[in-house]
XYZ file of C-alpha atoms in Angstrom:
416
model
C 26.248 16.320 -11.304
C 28.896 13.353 -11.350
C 29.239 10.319 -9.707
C 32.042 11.786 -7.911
C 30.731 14.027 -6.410
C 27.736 11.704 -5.317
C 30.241 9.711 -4.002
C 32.052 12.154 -1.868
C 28.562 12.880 -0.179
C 28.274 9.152 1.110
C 32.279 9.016 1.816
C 31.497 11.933 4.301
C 28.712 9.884 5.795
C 30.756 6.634 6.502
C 30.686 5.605 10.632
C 33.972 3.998 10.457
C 36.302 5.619 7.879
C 34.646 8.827 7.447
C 36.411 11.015 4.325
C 34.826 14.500 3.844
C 38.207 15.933 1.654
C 36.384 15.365 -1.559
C 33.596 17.677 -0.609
C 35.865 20.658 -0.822
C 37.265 19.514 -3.807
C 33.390 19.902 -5.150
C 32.812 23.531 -7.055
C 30.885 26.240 -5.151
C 28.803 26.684 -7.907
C 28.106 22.453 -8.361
C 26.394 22.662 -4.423
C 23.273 23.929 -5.499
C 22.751 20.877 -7.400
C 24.371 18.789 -5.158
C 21.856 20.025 -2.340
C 18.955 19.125 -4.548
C 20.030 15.621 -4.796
C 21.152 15.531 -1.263
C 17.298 16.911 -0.706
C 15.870 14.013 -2.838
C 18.142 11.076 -1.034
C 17.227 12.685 2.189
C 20.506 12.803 3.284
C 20.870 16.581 3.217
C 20.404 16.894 7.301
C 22.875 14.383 8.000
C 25.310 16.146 5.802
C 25.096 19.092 7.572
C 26.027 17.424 10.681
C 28.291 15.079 10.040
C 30.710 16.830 7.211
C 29.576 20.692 7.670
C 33.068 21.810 7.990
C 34.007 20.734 5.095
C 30.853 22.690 3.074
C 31.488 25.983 1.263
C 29.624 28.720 3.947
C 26.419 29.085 1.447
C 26.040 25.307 1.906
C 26.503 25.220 5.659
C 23.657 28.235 6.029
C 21.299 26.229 3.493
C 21.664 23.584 5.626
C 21.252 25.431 8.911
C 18.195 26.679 7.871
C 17.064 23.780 6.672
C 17.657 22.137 10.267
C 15.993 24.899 12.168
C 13.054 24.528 9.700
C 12.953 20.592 10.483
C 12.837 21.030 13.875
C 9.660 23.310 13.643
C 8.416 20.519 11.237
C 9.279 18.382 14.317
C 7.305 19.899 16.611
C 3.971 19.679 14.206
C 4.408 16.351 13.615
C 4.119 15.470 17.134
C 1.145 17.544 16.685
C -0.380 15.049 14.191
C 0.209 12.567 16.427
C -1.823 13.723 19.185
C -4.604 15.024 17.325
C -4.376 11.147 15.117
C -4.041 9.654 18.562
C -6.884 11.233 20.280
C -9.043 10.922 17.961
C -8.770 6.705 16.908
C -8.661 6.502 20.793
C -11.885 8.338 21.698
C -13.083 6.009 18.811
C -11.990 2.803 20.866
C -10.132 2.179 17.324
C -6.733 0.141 18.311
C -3.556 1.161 16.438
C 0.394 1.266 16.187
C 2.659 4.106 14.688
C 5.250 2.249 12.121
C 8.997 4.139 11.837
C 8.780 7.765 12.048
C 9.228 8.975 15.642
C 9.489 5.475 16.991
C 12.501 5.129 15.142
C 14.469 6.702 18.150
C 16.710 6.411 19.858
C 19.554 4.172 17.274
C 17.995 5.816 14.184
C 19.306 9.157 14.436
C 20.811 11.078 16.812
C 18.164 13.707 18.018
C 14.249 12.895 16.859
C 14.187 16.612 15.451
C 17.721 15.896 13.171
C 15.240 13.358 11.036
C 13.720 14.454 8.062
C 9.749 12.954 7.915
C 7.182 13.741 5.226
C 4.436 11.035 6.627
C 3.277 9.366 9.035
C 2.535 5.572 9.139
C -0.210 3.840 11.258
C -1.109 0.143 11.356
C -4.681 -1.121 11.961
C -6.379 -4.108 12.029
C -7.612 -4.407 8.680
C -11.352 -4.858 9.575
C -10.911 -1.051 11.842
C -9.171 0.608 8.850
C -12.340 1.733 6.871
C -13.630 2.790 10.305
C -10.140 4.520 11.253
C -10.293 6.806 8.274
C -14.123 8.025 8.623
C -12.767 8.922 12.302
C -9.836 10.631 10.585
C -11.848 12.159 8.100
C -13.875 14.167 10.785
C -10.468 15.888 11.771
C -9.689 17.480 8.128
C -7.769 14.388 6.945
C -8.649 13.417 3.193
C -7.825 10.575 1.296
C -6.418 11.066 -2.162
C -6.141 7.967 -4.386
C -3.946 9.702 -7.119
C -1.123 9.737 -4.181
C -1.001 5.905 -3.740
C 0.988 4.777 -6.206
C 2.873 1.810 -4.386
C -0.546 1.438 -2.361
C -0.468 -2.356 -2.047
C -0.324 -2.393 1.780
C -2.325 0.855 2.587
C -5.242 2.601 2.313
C -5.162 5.801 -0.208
C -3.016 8.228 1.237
C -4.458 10.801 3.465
C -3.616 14.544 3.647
C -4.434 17.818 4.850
C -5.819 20.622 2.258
C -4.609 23.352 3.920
C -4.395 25.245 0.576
C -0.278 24.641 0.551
C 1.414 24.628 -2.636
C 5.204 23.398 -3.158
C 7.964 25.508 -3.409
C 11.039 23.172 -4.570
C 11.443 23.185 -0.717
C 11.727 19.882 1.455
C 11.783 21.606 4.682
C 9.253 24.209 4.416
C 7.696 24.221 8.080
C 4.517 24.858 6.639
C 4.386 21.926 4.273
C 1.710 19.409 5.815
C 2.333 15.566 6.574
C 0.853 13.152 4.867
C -0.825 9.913 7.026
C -0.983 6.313 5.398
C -3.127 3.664 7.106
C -1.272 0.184 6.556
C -3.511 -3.080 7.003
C -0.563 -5.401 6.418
C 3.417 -5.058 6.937
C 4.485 -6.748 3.796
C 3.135 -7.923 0.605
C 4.681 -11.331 -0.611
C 3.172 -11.362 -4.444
C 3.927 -7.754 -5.020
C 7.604 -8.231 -3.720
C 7.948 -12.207 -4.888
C 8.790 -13.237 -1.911
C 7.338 -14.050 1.793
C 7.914 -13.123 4.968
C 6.930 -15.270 7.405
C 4.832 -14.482 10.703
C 4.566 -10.785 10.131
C 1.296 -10.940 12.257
C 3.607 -11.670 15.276
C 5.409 -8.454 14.929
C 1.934 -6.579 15.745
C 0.997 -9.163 17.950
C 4.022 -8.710 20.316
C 3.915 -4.495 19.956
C 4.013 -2.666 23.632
C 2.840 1.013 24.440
C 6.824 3.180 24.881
C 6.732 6.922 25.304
C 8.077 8.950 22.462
C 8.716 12.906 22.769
C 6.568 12.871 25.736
C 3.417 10.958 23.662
C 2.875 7.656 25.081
C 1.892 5.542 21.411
C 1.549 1.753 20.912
C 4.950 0.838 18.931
C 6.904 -2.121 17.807
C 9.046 -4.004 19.856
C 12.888 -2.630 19.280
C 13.977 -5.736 18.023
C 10.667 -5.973 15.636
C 11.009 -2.149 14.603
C 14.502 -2.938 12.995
C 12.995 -5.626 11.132
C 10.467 -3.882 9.639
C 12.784 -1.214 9.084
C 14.804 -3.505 7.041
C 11.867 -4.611 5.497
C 10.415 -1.336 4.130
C 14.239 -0.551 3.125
C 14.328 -3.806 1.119
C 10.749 -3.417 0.008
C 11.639 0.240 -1.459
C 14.506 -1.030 -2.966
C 12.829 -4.266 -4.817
C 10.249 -1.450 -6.193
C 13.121 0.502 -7.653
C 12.098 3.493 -5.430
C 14.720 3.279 -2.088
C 15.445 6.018 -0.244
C 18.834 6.218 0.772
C 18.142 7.715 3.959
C 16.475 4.523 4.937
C 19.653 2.596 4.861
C 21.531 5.451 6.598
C 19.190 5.119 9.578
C 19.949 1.170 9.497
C 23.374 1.846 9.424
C 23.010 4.642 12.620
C 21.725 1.826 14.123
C 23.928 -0.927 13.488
C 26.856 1.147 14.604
C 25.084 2.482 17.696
C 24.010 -1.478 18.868
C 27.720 -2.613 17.516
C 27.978 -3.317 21.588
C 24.402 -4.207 22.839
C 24.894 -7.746 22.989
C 21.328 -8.045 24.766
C 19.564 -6.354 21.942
C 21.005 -9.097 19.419
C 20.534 -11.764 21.433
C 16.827 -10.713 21.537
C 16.699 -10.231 17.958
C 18.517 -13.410 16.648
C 15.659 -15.062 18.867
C 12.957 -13.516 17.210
C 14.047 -14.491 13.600
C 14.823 -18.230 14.494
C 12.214 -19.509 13.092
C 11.620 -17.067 10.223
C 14.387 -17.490 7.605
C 12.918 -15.100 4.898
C 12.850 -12.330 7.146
C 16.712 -12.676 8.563
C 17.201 -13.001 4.875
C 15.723 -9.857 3.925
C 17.339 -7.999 7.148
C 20.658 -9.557 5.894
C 20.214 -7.588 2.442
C 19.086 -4.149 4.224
C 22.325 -4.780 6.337
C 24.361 -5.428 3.574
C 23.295 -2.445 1.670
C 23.957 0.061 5.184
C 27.443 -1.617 5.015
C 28.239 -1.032 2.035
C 26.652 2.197 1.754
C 28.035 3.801 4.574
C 30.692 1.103 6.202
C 29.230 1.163 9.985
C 29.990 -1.227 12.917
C 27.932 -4.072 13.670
C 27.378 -6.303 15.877
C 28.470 -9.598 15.331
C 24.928 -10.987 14.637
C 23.947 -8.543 12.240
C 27.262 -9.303 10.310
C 26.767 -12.884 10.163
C 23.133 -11.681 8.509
C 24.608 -9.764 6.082
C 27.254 -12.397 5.389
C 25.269 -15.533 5.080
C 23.559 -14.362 2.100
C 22.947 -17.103 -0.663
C 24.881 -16.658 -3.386
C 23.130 -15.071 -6.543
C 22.063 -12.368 -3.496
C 25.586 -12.272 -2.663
C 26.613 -11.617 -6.739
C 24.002 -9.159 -7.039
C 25.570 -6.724 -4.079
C 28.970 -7.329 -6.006
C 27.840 -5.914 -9.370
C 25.242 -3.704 -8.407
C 25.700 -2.623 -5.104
C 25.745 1.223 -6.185
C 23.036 1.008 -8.550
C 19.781 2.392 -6.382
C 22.937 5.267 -5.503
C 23.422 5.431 -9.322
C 19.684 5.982 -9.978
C 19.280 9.175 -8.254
C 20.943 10.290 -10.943
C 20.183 8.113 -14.106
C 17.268 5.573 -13.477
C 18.352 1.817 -14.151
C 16.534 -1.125 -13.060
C 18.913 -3.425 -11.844
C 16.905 -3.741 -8.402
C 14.671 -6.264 -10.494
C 18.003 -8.868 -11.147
C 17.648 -8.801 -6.989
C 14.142 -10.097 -6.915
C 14.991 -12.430 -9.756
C 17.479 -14.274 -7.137
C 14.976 -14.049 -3.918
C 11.688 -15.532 -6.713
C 11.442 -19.048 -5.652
C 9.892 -19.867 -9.279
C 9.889 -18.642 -12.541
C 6.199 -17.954 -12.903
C 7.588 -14.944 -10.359
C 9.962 -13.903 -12.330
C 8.286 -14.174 -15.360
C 5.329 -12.200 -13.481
C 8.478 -9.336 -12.616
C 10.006 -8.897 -15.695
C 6.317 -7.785 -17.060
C 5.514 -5.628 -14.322
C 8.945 -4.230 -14.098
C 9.568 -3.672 -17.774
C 5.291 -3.307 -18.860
C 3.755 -1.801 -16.095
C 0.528 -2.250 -15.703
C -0.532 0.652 -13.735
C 0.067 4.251 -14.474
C 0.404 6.643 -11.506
C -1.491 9.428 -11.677
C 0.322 12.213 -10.018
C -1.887 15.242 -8.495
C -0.626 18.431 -8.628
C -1.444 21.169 -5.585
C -3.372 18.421 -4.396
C -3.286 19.948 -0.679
C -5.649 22.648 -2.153
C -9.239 22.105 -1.344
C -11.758 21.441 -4.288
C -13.322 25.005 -3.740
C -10.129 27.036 -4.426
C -9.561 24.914 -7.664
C -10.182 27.163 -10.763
C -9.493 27.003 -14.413
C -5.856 28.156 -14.140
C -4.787 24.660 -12.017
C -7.031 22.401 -13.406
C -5.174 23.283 -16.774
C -1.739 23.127 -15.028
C -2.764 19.435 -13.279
C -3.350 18.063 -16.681
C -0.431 19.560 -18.197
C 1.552 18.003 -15.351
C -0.256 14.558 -15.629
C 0.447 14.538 -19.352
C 4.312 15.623 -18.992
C 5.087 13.145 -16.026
C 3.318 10.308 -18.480
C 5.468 11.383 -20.921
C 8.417 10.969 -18.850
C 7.631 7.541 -17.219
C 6.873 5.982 -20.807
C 10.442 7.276 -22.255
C 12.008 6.038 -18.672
C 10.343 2.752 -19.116
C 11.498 2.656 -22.583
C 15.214 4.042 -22.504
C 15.726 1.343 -19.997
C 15.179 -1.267 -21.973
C 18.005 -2.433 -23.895
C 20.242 -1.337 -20.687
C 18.404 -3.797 -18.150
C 19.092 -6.424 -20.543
C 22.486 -6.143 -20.596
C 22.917 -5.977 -17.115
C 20.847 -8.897 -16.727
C 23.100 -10.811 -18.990
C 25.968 -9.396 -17.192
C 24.368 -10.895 -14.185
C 23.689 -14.234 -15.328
C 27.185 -14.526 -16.734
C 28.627 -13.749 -13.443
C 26.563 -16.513 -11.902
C 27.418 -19.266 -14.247
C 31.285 -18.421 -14.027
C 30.942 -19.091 -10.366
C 28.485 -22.600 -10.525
């Protein structure tokens, strides 16, 4: 796979200057490994509708299956919801669904077009033992092995339904996971606060949502933790460029709603750090996928200080470039939002030495009871082959980070 053609899949997905010719310039026999990477940026869907005349037919039918799959995927989600919903409420257990479904409408086009693997809750913090003994009654289990960036949620929590993965993102029968959040953001892990994220859940409303009525975010307060999960995701070296595509949906479908930016410049008058880290998730859906935006937005994205500012001009491509070879030049961002250098001192170690080593579970929607010999042997084969590959990751990207740092720093000090 080149960087061509990884190119030509985000040219296709531009708002304002669109360019889908270099997709049919792309080999038939390339688009099965194009799809796979498509799959893994979760961008695959959006492909399909925004460029699928200019797919070879094998792609287009992929995707169309793929679609009709997500939409039954769709429906069982909103399943989830009802059965997570009844259950917390019958517990007198408050709560607040975070993206997914509430991300709609501006986010996507139709709720069933976006692709969704989990599903985010909020809690008080005190309810969220309580909230997952309720959950727990209802065939939810929590599996520690699957937190890996758990820093602002309980372990995750999913169904064993005995399911076992096929290489295949949209398999209808492939169950959702559920993650119970007790905060919104997590200034030492990311090096940086963001102030009164306690309002955000203070101010969230009930809305109705595919014909569930579920205690959301405020619209204005739902694109800022958007951008603030994007940014987060992106700090941690782990973005998901579908996450900025949604941002950038949005920024072009609000380009006019001068009422909606009025009411969000308001909210973030007093909170600097947060515009700030909205202003970098903007900057990265501009860049990424050259929307419209409102004029409010833009002066967000534009009014970023300046070693934030050189970052996007060197690396702005680099999370893109990772999908295909992993690079770490996410942590020279942090280094220029760190307000000290114990922080970055503290980053470079975790980012280059980590501390923690995630410990992947294989088939882990099978229940302890159908686990025999065969995949206990197979989980520890898999455990000691993805250790393997994290150490030589961590250690091939070494002498490349450096560079780039010093690339970095050069390009500040030629511009002091």
């Amino acid at each position: 796979m080149s960087d061509a053609e990884l190119h030509a899949v985000f040219n296709a997905l531009r708002f304002r200057s669109p360019a889908a010719d270099a997709l049919k310039a792309v080999p038939e026999s390339r688009w099965a490994d194009l799809l796979a990477l498509t799959d893994r940026a979760q961008l695959t869907l959006a492909l399909g509708l925004r460029a699928g005349d200019a797919l070879p037919p094998a792609a287009f039918a992929r995707i169309s299956n793929d679609l009709a799959n997500n939409q039954l995927r769709h429906q069982r989600l909103l399943e989830c919801h009802y059965d997570i919903q009844t259950a917390l409420d019958a517990a007198g257990i408050p709560f607040l669904v975070l993206k997914g479904i509430t991300n709609w409408p501006g986010y996507c086009a139709r709720p069933e077009h976006r692709p969704q693997s989990d599903i985010d809750i909020f809690c008080p913090a005190e309810t969220c033992e309580q909230a997952s003994l309720v959950l727990r009654q209802i065939g939810w289990t929590p599996i520690s092995t699957l937190g890996f960036d758990d820093t602002d949620h309980l372990p995750v929590m999913i169904r064993q339904t005995g399911w076992t993965w096929k290489g295949d993102y949209f398999d209808p029968n492939m169950p959702h996971a559920l993650e119970i959040h007790f905060r919104l953001w997590d200034p030492e892990a990311e090096g940086i606060a963001a102030e009164d994220m306690d309002g955000l859940v203070a101010s969230a409303d009930f809305r109705g949502f595919n014909g569930l009525r579920i205690r959301a975010l405020q619209p204005p307060d739902a694109l800022t933790y958007a951008c603030l999960h994007l940014v987060r995701h992106l700090l941690r070296g782990s973005p998901t460029p579908r996450h900025a595509y949604e941002i950038a949906h949005f920024l072009q479908y609000s380009a006019g709603d001068d009422g909606f930016w009025q009411a969000w410049r308001e909210r973030q008058a007093k909170t600097p750090r947060r515009r700030l880290l909205a202003g970098i998730a903007f900057r990265l859906a501009l860049g990424w996928f050259d929307c419209g935006a409102h004029p409010v937005a833009a002066g967000a994205a534009a009014a970023l200080p300046r070693p934030v500012a050189q970052w996007f001009s060197l690396f702005l491509w680099s999370p893109v470039a990772a999908l295909r070879k992993p690079n770490k030049d996410e942590m020279w961002l942090q280094f220029a939002l760190a307000n000290s250098g114990l922080v970055r001192m503290r980053t470079f170690l975790n980012r280059m030495f980590p501390r923690r080593i995630p410990r992947p579970l294989l088939d882990a929607h099978v229940p302890p009871e159908d686990t025999g010999l065969t995949l206990r042997s197979r989980r520890f084969a898999y455990a000691v082959r993805f250790a393997a590959r994290r150490a030589l990751h961590h250690t091939r990207t070494v002498l490349p980070v450096l560079a780039s740092g010093l690339r970095y720093w050069r390009a500040l000090r030629s511009q002091a």
